[in-house]
């Protein structure tokens, strides 16, 4: 890439800036999935697969932030905002926002290529027709499908049956997050170490409910989280009009006036702090917040029970327990 | 994907709609690159590689049309326009255009994954650390870098030294198009059949100048092309503010008043037919159109001379000649 032009450096900087942060949850799950299936403590395969998973996540975040019009990511400007700022600081012509979006689309695409390069570099265990490659491919397709269902629900949600809204929101969670962020990374690590279908199914009994709980925690933070710790503006999910399980439950339980206020506030980009507070009140008062916390507890319980049934070395068990607790109890 | 949700069908429809059209130039170059290196007439590798190249091109077009705000592609609505139309026809809420862009970003990402799946399915000849895989990776990174240089020139061009504008425009062409559309597809086919570096260099002596001529023809069509045959609106490149070699030469040669008119018209989305005609006149009058036609002739001449030096079976030579002529003489 150096040979193309020095002008391309901002794309590489954006990728390395983003990929050097974050919790590296997926890479860690991949590593412990490898270990849980008997993989060696020190090995190249899970590390390379972890790089691929984290680069894929970086690419998904870059494109997701364009889609959600998120200005910040991990406490710093999102990639499209970085390019818009570069445009403004350089005194260039035409539209800074549009340039930012275009440059971020290309940066995300470049990052997707790098992710795949890293996955192929894992070697024969990730070659064509291997289980690990099949899961990697499924993961990529399912997360895009899940993200589409998410934005579809944002625009189409109010025209669809309200009684199915929670089911639809849980389907989004399943594909966009639980399978993508938990089930597939753990399974890829396991498959690289030779895990059979029975072991991968036992992994899923842990990782799928954990992943759902993880995303439900994310949904709570998206409405009630502290911008200081989340690195995102207060009530961001409300402004984006995300029809999460939390919101679906609140709409279901709210009386006429409160329901109308909530419905009309969703997706309004100009929501101020007072508006966010009013919508937060409605969501708490309906009992939706308590219901989601209960659901997180129930799913976490199922996940940890499944973890207990796995035959694991003591250090592998401790690592997966710590990752699981961090996922559902986090504040950011 | 069927299992995720029936709601995801429009993404698959958009991909198959786009991938079923087009000239399949890259797939054909891959096949003849394979044959030119002694590959068998009937073989799976070049076909699978061709699928990968065409799916990659479909993904690039989906994202490119968002970046360029192109409403049509191959005579049909572009993918983001398809989703915006679906939004409007369904009576959904929030913003149709924004939904269209978001859905098209995700559809392009999905298509990138499918492209890579197809390339990996080529088998061992495209495995890790093979020449074919290296070229495929280089191709993906370079085209994204080239596209970024293209949009950078749109916004930054008028702030940069005018005397370097033609050099910058030719660098964009090289990465965004000549290497991507011609050199790399031909080389991937050759590498799959075992071509050595000397043979690949001989391929490049043909494919690189041909690819430059191909893109210069594209630039001429982007300003002077007939919407009936190109499937794109008249003067689309002017409206997008593309600073092509054609435009750079015109700006360089135009006198003060004509130069100012051209400069101020570039990138104006509201350019009407009369405005486009006026800018076309300026570009012709400066001699830039003739100069580009001369450059196309010169590059084509170099390409066909290099083709003549390759040792090829008569049918392979005929196919590459036909592809080359179609690339530089086309009207769409």
XYZ file of C-alpha atoms in Angstrom:
664
model
C 0.000 0.000 0.000
C 2.922 2.349 0.595
C 3.547 2.391 -3.117
C 0.095 3.658 -4.077
C 0.406 7.147 -2.574
C 1.199 8.885 0.697
C -2.331 10.308 0.425
C -3.695 6.888 1.430
C -2.097 6.995 4.894
C -5.277 8.288 6.620
C -7.103 5.043 5.753
C -4.394 2.943 7.392
C -4.253 5.300 10.382
C -8.004 5.021 10.848
C -7.873 1.227 10.811
C -4.924 0.949 13.169
C -6.432 3.566 15.491
C -9.653 1.603 15.760
C -8.130 -1.887 15.857
C -5.733 -0.938 18.654
C -8.642 -0.252 21.024
C -11.645 -2.186 22.242
C -12.141 -5.129 24.541
C -10.893 -7.732 22.003
C -13.743 -9.902 23.187
C -13.959 -11.892 19.956
C -10.223 -12.584 19.775
C -10.258 -13.748 23.396
C -13.248 -16.008 22.813
C -11.480 -17.468 19.802
C -8.391 -18.180 21.869
C -10.295 -19.779 24.744
C -12.443 -21.742 22.303
C -9.173 -23.104 20.918
C -7.891 -23.936 24.387
C -11.197 -25.493 25.485
C -10.874 -27.962 22.603
C -7.360 -28.926 23.642
C -5.345 -26.459 21.554
C -1.801 -25.637 22.709
C -1.204 -22.659 25.020
C 1.114 -20.998 22.521
C 0.066 -21.350 18.890
C -0.223 -19.155 15.826
C -3.636 -20.300 14.612
C -5.843 -18.723 17.323
C -3.795 -15.524 17.268
C -4.174 -15.096 13.513
C -7.869 -15.971 13.760
C -8.182 -13.393 16.544
C -6.613 -10.738 14.318
C -9.112 -11.659 11.595
C -12.055 -11.425 14.027
C -10.955 -8.060 15.427
C -10.297 -6.601 11.961
C -13.725 -7.811 10.867
C -15.228 -6.136 13.927
C -13.349 -2.902 13.150
C -14.734 -2.947 9.610
C -18.244 -3.610 10.903
C -17.931 -0.711 13.374
C -16.718 1.677 10.664
C -19.736 0.896 8.488
C -22.107 0.690 11.442
C -21.135 4.165 12.593
C -21.979 5.545 9.141
C -25.318 3.730 9.208
C -26.134 4.903 12.739
C -24.660 8.394 12.196
C -22.540 7.876 15.332
C -20.045 10.687 15.840
C -17.889 8.888 18.381
C -16.523 5.400 18.858
C -14.435 4.207 21.777
C -14.314 7.786 23.067
C -12.759 9.150 19.862
C -14.297 10.498 16.641
C -15.741 7.732 14.479
C -13.928 7.082 11.192
C -16.333 9.073 9.018
C -15.988 11.976 11.460
C -12.187 11.712 11.251
C -12.337 12.103 7.485
C -14.888 14.920 7.672
C -12.564 16.706 10.116
C -9.591 16.132 7.790
C -11.659 17.669 4.977
C -12.506 20.732 7.057
C -8.995 21.189 8.428
C -7.558 20.966 4.901
C -9.922 23.556 3.432
C -11.082 21.193 0.691
C -14.139 21.784 -1.486
C -17.579 20.187 -1.853
C -19.191 18.522 1.175
C -17.177 17.438 4.229
C -19.823 15.031 5.592
C -20.278 13.332 2.266
C -16.505 12.972 1.863
C -16.333 11.510 5.368
C -18.961 8.890 4.570
C -17.340 7.956 1.268
C -13.860 7.628 2.773
C -15.235 5.555 5.667
C -17.070 3.181 3.306
C -13.749 2.572 1.507
C -11.806 2.244 4.768
C -14.285 -0.361 6.002
C -13.986 -2.280 2.737
C -10.200 -2.230 3.009
C -10.458 -3.462 6.572
C -12.755 -6.319 5.470
C -10.056 -7.400 3.009
C -7.395 -7.284 5.696
C -9.616 -9.387 7.963
C -9.935 -12.048 5.337
C -6.191 -11.970 4.605
C -5.565 -12.634 8.277
C -8.057 -15.496 8.361
C -6.547 -17.172 5.313
C -3.110 -16.818 6.907
C -4.295 -19.149 9.711
C -3.354 -21.924 7.291
C -4.778 -25.360 6.488
C -7.074 -25.483 9.542
C -8.963 -22.533 7.998
C -8.697 -23.736 4.387
C -11.572 -24.354 1.984
C -14.249 -26.783 3.210
C -13.002 -26.727 6.811
C -15.398 -26.243 9.725
C -13.598 -23.071 10.828
C -13.943 -21.511 7.361
C -17.620 -22.496 7.177
C -18.307 -20.794 10.508
C -16.314 -17.703 9.487
C -18.392 -17.425 6.303
C -21.661 -17.996 8.164
C -20.658 -15.386 10.721
C -19.999 -12.739 8.081
C -23.267 -13.347 6.237
C -25.381 -13.581 9.389
C -24.109 -10.391 10.972
C -24.852 -8.408 7.803
C -28.323 -9.974 7.672
C -28.841 -9.205 11.364
C -27.769 -5.611 10.904
C -30.183 -5.257 8.017
C -33.023 -6.613 10.186
C -32.007 -4.023 12.774
C -32.264 -1.044 10.420
C -35.396 -2.529 8.867
C -37.048 -2.601 12.279
C -36.065 1.043 12.821
C -38.005 2.155 9.762
C -40.700 -0.531 9.526
C -41.224 -1.313 13.211
C -44.174 0.967 13.787
C -46.004 -0.468 10.759
C -45.643 -4.054 11.968
C -47.689 -5.932 14.621
C -46.702 -4.620 18.032
C -47.365 -8.011 19.633
C -44.505 -9.539 17.621
C -42.072 -6.682 18.331
C -40.247 -8.477 21.157
C -39.848 -11.623 19.030
C -38.484 -9.543 16.151
C -36.099 -7.680 18.471
C -34.813 -10.973 19.884
C -34.224 -12.280 16.351
C -32.134 -9.184 15.587
C -30.115 -9.754 18.773
C -29.541 -13.364 17.872
C -28.009 -12.704 14.465
C -26.527 -9.252 14.871
C -24.924 -9.970 18.177
C -25.254 -13.281 20.041
C -24.062 -15.465 17.203
C -21.630 -12.904 15.826
C -20.018 -11.682 19.045
C -20.011 -14.882 21.084
C -21.089 -18.123 19.439
C -19.079 -17.915 16.230
C -15.754 -16.611 17.664
C -15.737 -19.335 20.333
C -16.671 -21.969 17.739
C -14.004 -20.805 15.265
C -11.331 -21.239 17.926
C -12.713 -24.661 18.794
C -12.946 -25.767 15.188
C -9.324 -24.745 14.543
C -8.317 -27.079 17.377
C -10.409 -29.894 15.955
C -13.594 -29.669 18.060
C -16.327 -32.001 16.778
C -19.975 -31.035 16.264
C -20.974 -32.299 19.741
C -18.394 -30.103 21.435
C -19.369 -27.104 19.284
C -23.016 -27.641 20.299
C -21.949 -27.660 23.948
C -20.068 -24.384 23.319
C -23.245 -22.888 21.847
C -25.307 -23.819 24.909
C -22.962 -21.471 26.797
C -22.230 -18.792 24.206
C -25.641 -18.178 22.649
C -27.547 -17.228 25.850
C -24.443 -15.350 27.011
C -24.425 -13.443 23.722
C -28.097 -12.563 24.080
C -27.480 -11.330 27.617
C -24.462 -9.359 26.350
C -26.579 -7.561 23.752
C -29.425 -6.926 26.212
C -26.834 -5.291 28.484
C -25.736 -3.241 25.473
C -29.334 -2.172 24.864
C -29.681 -1.042 28.482
C -26.415 0.913 28.194
C -27.571 2.429 24.899
C -30.452 4.098 26.757
C -29.274 4.391 30.370
C -25.457 4.291 29.997
C -23.131 7.015 31.197
C -21.444 8.773 28.242
C -18.272 9.049 30.339
C -17.896 5.270 30.451
C -19.640 4.173 27.223
C -17.869 6.740 25.027
C -21.197 7.344 23.226
C -23.728 10.195 23.709
C -26.461 9.663 26.340
C -29.554 7.943 24.963
C -27.917 7.330 21.589
C -30.069 4.296 20.782
C -33.246 6.372 21.254
C -31.997 9.018 18.844
C -31.191 6.297 16.317
C -34.658 4.809 16.794
C -33.329 1.359 17.694
C -36.282 -0.943 18.449
C -34.474 -3.101 20.963
C -36.086 -5.676 23.249
C -36.038 -2.967 25.943
C -37.949 -0.537 23.745
C -40.322 -3.216 22.435
C -41.220 -4.247 25.993
C -41.769 -0.608 26.988
C -44.002 0.070 23.978
C -45.968 -3.049 24.803
C -46.524 -2.072 28.444
C -46.897 1.711 28.175
C -50.337 3.334 28.443
C -51.647 5.455 25.554
C -49.993 8.797 26.305
C -46.644 7.387 27.398
C -46.612 4.971 24.449
C -47.285 7.808 22.017
C -44.499 9.924 23.553
C -42.048 7.049 23.309
C -43.113 6.144 19.779
C -42.787 9.733 18.552
C -39.406 10.243 20.238
C -37.776 7.189 18.660
C -35.469 8.122 15.792
C -35.621 11.880 16.393
C -32.061 13.050 15.861
C -32.687 16.300 17.762
C -33.553 14.627 21.098
C -32.046 16.717 23.902
C -31.015 15.600 27.374
C -34.475 16.451 28.773
C -36.194 14.431 26.068
C -33.886 11.496 26.737
C -34.663 11.728 30.462
C -38.413 11.712 29.745
C -38.117 8.612 27.544
C -35.882 6.925 30.127
C -38.586 7.558 32.748
C -41.232 5.963 30.567
C -39.066 2.903 29.939
C -38.364 2.477 33.670
C -41.948 3.121 34.757
C -43.399 0.503 32.395
C -41.229 -2.107 34.072
C -39.368 -2.790 30.821
C -35.993 -2.057 32.398
C -36.652 -4.515 35.221
C -37.897 -7.084 32.733
C -34.706 -6.817 30.684
C -32.538 -7.084 33.793
C -34.506 -10.229 34.664
C -33.950 -11.602 31.187
C -30.219 -10.878 31.450
C -30.140 -12.811 34.742
C -32.044 -15.744 33.291
C -29.893 -15.976 30.166
C -26.681 -15.572 32.175
C -27.849 -18.365 34.479
C -28.439 -20.675 31.535
C -25.059 -19.765 30.058
C -23.098 -20.405 33.235
C -24.946 -23.684 33.839
C -23.873 -24.802 30.356
C -20.321 -23.680 31.067
C -20.353 -25.783 34.232
C -21.231 -28.863 32.165
C -18.187 -28.444 29.866
C -15.104 -30.488 30.733
C -12.410 -27.850 31.008
C -8.991 -27.259 32.524
C -9.185 -24.978 35.516
C -7.511 -22.014 33.781
C -9.722 -22.287 30.688
C -12.830 -22.405 32.884
C -11.682 -19.375 34.860
C -11.010 -17.402 31.679
C -14.405 -18.183 30.139
C -16.146 -17.356 33.422
C -14.365 -14.016 33.613
C -15.228 -13.197 29.990
C -18.843 -14.162 30.598
C -19.164 -12.025 33.730
C -17.499 -9.055 32.035
C -19.928 -9.349 29.139
C -23.112 -9.180 31.196
C -22.042 -6.933 34.089
C -20.122 -4.312 32.116
C -20.855 -0.575 32.283
C -19.332 0.293 28.888
C -29.170 -17.204 4.960
C -32.680 -18.562 4.394
C -32.865 -19.322 8.081
C -32.223 -15.777 9.260
C -35.442 -14.218 8.007
C -37.480 -13.817 4.827
C -36.970 -10.074 5.335
C -33.367 -10.502 4.150
C -34.398 -11.604 0.641
C -34.007 -8.076 -0.866
C -30.258 -8.161 -0.155
C -29.849 -11.424 -2.050
C -32.094 -10.165 -4.866
C -30.013 -7.009 -5.196
C -26.781 -9.005 -5.434
C -28.097 -11.532 -7.938
C -29.707 -8.769 -9.997
C -26.424 -6.914 -10.267
C -24.165 -9.948 -10.673
C -26.279 -11.364 -13.501
C -25.520 -8.327 -15.695
C -22.416 -6.580 -16.931
C -19.712 -7.435 -19.409
C -17.955 -9.978 -17.123
C -14.701 -8.472 -18.334
C -12.732 -9.523 -15.236
C -13.989 -13.116 -15.272
C -13.106 -13.391 -18.958
C -9.627 -11.947 -18.414
C -9.125 -14.428 -15.583
C -10.121 -17.295 -17.836
C -7.890 -16.222 -20.740
C -5.038 -15.508 -18.354
C -5.415 -19.115 -17.223
C -5.475 -20.396 -20.798
C -2.527 -18.210 -21.847
C -0.427 -19.919 -19.157
C -1.365 -23.376 -20.421
C -4.446 -24.031 -18.249
C -6.947 -26.617 -19.491
C -9.917 -25.520 -21.611
C -12.406 -26.901 -19.090
C -11.428 -26.424 -15.453
C -13.077 -25.314 -12.239
C -10.349 -22.967 -10.960
C -10.717 -20.115 -13.445
C -14.512 -20.324 -13.262
C -14.538 -20.047 -9.475
C -11.967 -17.248 -9.623
C -14.167 -15.514 -12.199
C -17.155 -15.736 -9.863
C -15.016 -14.205 -7.106
C -13.858 -11.364 -9.381
C -17.373 -10.569 -10.581
C -18.833 -10.663 -7.044
C -16.044 -8.356 -5.899
C -16.865 -6.013 -8.763
C -20.575 -6.130 -7.838
C -19.706 -5.173 -4.253
C -17.448 -2.369 -5.432
C -20.207 -1.044 -7.705
C -22.780 -1.120 -4.893
C -20.531 0.967 -2.642
C -19.276 3.138 -5.506
C -22.826 4.083 -6.450
C -23.467 5.253 -2.877
C -20.242 7.272 -2.922
C -20.999 8.792 -6.330
C -24.739 9.203 -5.600
C -25.467 7.323 -8.843
C -29.155 6.577 -9.275
C -28.769 4.016 -12.012
C -26.436 1.138 -12.806
C -26.538 -1.055 -15.880
C -29.744 0.709 -16.912
C -31.582 -0.206 -13.686
C -31.866 1.556 -10.311
C -28.667 1.288 -8.275
C -28.880 -0.840 -5.142
C -29.332 2.075 -2.721
C -32.104 3.383 -4.968
C -33.754 -0.072 -4.947
C -33.860 -0.013 -1.153
C -35.047 3.606 -1.036
C -37.847 2.636 -3.440
C -38.736 -0.386 -1.283
C -38.934 1.977 1.708
C -41.248 4.360 -0.102
C -43.457 1.647 -1.581
C -43.829 0.041 1.860
C -44.826 3.265 3.612
C -42.084 2.902 6.213
C -40.994 5.694 8.559
C -37.878 7.855 8.951
C -35.773 8.661 5.887
C -35.958 6.590 2.678
C -32.638 7.809 1.252
C -30.768 7.119 4.458
C -32.320 3.634 4.680
C -31.271 3.037 1.068
C -27.670 3.953 1.781
C -27.527 1.850 4.949
C -29.033 -1.226 3.280
C -26.672 -0.848 0.304
C -23.613 -0.594 2.560
C -24.652 -3.900 4.169
C -25.469 -5.518 0.815
C -22.029 -4.561 -0.495
C -20.376 -5.992 2.608
C -22.309 -9.240 2.185
C -21.261 -9.375 -1.456
C -17.594 -8.873 -0.464
C -17.891 -11.911 1.801
C -19.427 -13.973 -0.984
C -16.597 -12.920 -3.299
C -14.008 -14.142 -0.865
C -15.903 -17.403 -0.276
C -15.799 -18.005 -4.014
C -12.082 -17.255 -4.199
C -11.245 -19.613 -1.345
C -13.329 -22.301 -3.064
C -10.831 -22.214 -5.958
C -8.793 -24.579 -3.790
C -5.062 -25.084 -3.168
C -3.938 -22.932 -6.124
C -5.503 -19.950 -4.297
C -4.446 -21.021 -0.809
C -2.393 -19.009 1.681
C 0.985 -17.779 0.388
C 0.174 -18.586 -3.246
C 0.821 -16.056 -6.003
C -2.856 -15.994 -6.961
C -3.900 -15.162 -3.385
C -1.228 -12.484 -3.120
C -2.485 -10.803 -6.293
C -6.129 -11.087 -5.135
C -5.208 -9.367 -1.849
C -3.173 -6.671 -3.608
C -6.032 -6.088 -6.009
C -8.543 -5.541 -3.204
C -6.328 -3.128 -1.292
C -5.196 -1.188 -4.359
C -8.655 -0.613 -5.754
C -9.882 0.786 -2.425
C -6.798 3.024 -2.250
C -7.358 4.113 -5.851
C -10.992 4.913 -5.191
C -9.990 6.979 -2.187
C -7.478 8.936 -4.319
C -10.328 9.505 -6.770
C -12.699 11.031 -4.191
C -9.797 12.903 -2.608
C -9.042 14.553 -5.954
C -12.722 15.518 -6.284
C -12.603 17.534 -3.059
C -8.914 18.540 -2.910
C -8.125 18.869 -6.632
C -8.672 22.594 -6.882
C -6.397 23.251 -3.901
C -3.517 21.256 -5.387
C -0.974 22.293 -8.051
C -2.736 22.351 -11.405
C 0.468 21.379 -13.227
C 0.439 17.976 -11.453
C -3.254 17.338 -12.065
C -2.715 15.081 -15.087
C -0.098 13.037 -13.198
C -2.479 12.655 -10.245
C -5.353 11.678 -12.527
C -3.199 9.047 -14.221
C -2.220 7.622 -10.826
C -5.908 7.278 -9.934
C -6.544 5.490 -13.225
C -3.659 3.139 -12.619
C -4.860 1.891 -9.230
C -8.611 2.315 -9.468
C -8.911 0.821 -12.870
C -5.939 -0.385 -14.947
C -4.536 -2.702 -12.318
C -7.904 -3.648 -10.889
C -9.886 -4.216 -14.070
C -7.199 -5.640 -16.311
C -3.775 -6.430 -14.876
C -4.835 -8.312 -11.746
C -7.670 -10.437 -13.229
C -5.419 -11.604 -16.074
C -2.565 -12.287 -13.638
C -4.800 -14.204 -11.212
C -5.856 -16.541 -14.006
C -2.236 -16.966 -15.058
C -1.014 -17.568 -11.521
C -3.675 -20.251 -10.972
C -2.269 -22.065 -14.003
C 1.287 -21.743 -12.690
C 2.581 -18.719 -14.646
C 6.009 -17.599 -13.420
C 6.995 -13.980 -12.687
C 8.451 -13.480 -16.180
C 5.202 -14.524 -17.821
C 3.171 -12.353 -15.425
C 5.400 -9.375 -16.323
C 4.752 -10.053 -20.003
C 1.005 -10.118 -19.238
C 1.330 -6.731 -17.521
C 3.030 -5.169 -20.542
C -0.235 -5.917 -22.370
C -2.821 -5.438 -19.618
C -1.611 -2.262 -17.877
C -1.620 0.080 -20.909
C -4.829 -1.599 -22.072
C -6.358 -0.922 -18.653
C -5.317 2.727 -18.786
C -6.830 3.056 -22.252
C -9.984 1.305 -20.970
C -10.389 3.855 -18.173
C -9.632 6.806 -20.454
C -12.418 5.526 -22.722
C -14.623 5.369 -19.606
C -13.744 8.963 -18.778
C -14.693 10.087 -22.278
C -17.996 8.205 -22.003
C -18.600 9.712 -18.540
C -18.701 13.162 -20.154
C -19.692 12.548 -23.791
C -21.466 9.154 -23.579
C -25.038 8.576 -24.689
C -27.285 7.748 -21.677
C -29.163 5.267 -23.884
C -26.069 3.101 -24.270
C -24.137 3.846 -21.052
C -27.160 3.420 -18.755
C -25.963 6.475 -16.801
C -27.204 10.090 -16.975
C -25.501 12.407 -19.503
C -22.411 14.153 -18.138
C -22.563 12.187 -14.879
C -18.813 12.501 -14.219
C -19.055 16.304 -14.390
C -21.887 16.360 -11.856
C -19.815 14.129 -9.559
C -16.817 16.449 -10.004
C -14.531 13.660 -11.225
C -11.119 15.128 -12.009
C -10.237 12.699 -14.754
C -7.300 12.989 -17.146
C -9.777 14.471 -19.638
C -10.857 17.170 -17.188
C -7.300 17.827 -15.973
C -6.107 18.349 -19.562
C -9.039 20.683 -20.263
C -8.393 22.760 -17.131
C -4.745 22.988 -18.104
C -5.471 24.207 -21.638
C -8.558 26.380 -21.074
C -8.290 30.171 -21.089
C -9.351 32.160 -18.010
C -13.111 32.425 -18.587
C -13.576 28.885 -19.919
C -11.375 27.467 -17.147
C -13.414 29.259 -14.488
C -16.691 27.992 -15.979
C -15.394 24.418 -16.047
C -13.929 24.660 -12.546
C -17.150 26.041 -11.069
C -19.337 23.491 -12.856
C -17.423 20.440 -11.576
C -19.252 18.711 -8.729
C -22.461 20.712 -9.060
C -25.219 18.151 -8.590
C -27.810 20.433 -10.238
C -26.058 20.608 -13.629
C -28.752 20.525 -16.343
C -28.416 19.333 -19.936
C -27.534 22.861 -21.127
C -24.797 23.171 -18.484
C -23.424 19.771 -19.467
C -23.412 20.824 -23.140
C -21.516 24.020 -22.283
C -18.869 22.085 -20.316
C -18.610 19.508 -23.102
C -17.940 22.323 -25.564
C -15.153 23.703 -23.385
C -13.548 20.272 -23.070
C -13.679 19.722 -26.856
C -12.510 23.210 -27.743
C -9.434 23.025 -25.527
C -8.291 19.982 -27.460
C -8.492 17.790 -24.342
C -10.880 15.339 -25.999
C -8.530 14.891 -28.964
C -5.565 14.542 -26.628
C -7.294 11.764 -24.692
C -8.268 9.975 -27.899
C -4.611 10.200 -28.913
C -3.533 8.787 -25.576
C -6.025 5.914 -25.929
C -4.531 5.141 -29.357
C -0.974 5.255 -28.052
C -1.700 3.033 -25.046
C -3.711 0.597 -27.156
C -0.835 0.410 -29.610
C 1.594 -0.429 -26.820
C -0.806 -3.019 -25.402
C -1.356 -4.800 -28.703
C 2.379 -4.768 -29.471
C 2.967 -6.515 -26.102
C 0.192 -8.985 -26.898
C 1.911 -9.770 -30.211
C 5.099 -10.669 -28.327
C 3.329 -13.278 -26.139
C 3.537 -16.894 -27.269
C -0.102 -17.912 -27.475
C -2.368 -20.468 -29.099
C -4.373 -18.965 -31.908
C -7.689 -19.086 -30.033
C -6.247 -17.524 -26.860
C -4.704 -14.722 -28.923
C -7.973 -14.103 -30.731
C -9.892 -13.938 -27.441
C -7.471 -11.470 -25.824
C -7.458 -9.322 -28.954
C -11.238 -9.230 -28.994
C -11.372 -8.323 -25.282
C -8.783 -5.617 -25.811
C -10.575 -4.072 -28.756
C -13.915 -4.173 -26.930
C -12.344 -2.413 -23.951
C -10.998 0.572 -25.854
C -13.599 0.937 -28.634
C -16.747 0.437 -26.553
C -19.609 2.927 -26.415
C -21.008 1.783 -23.045
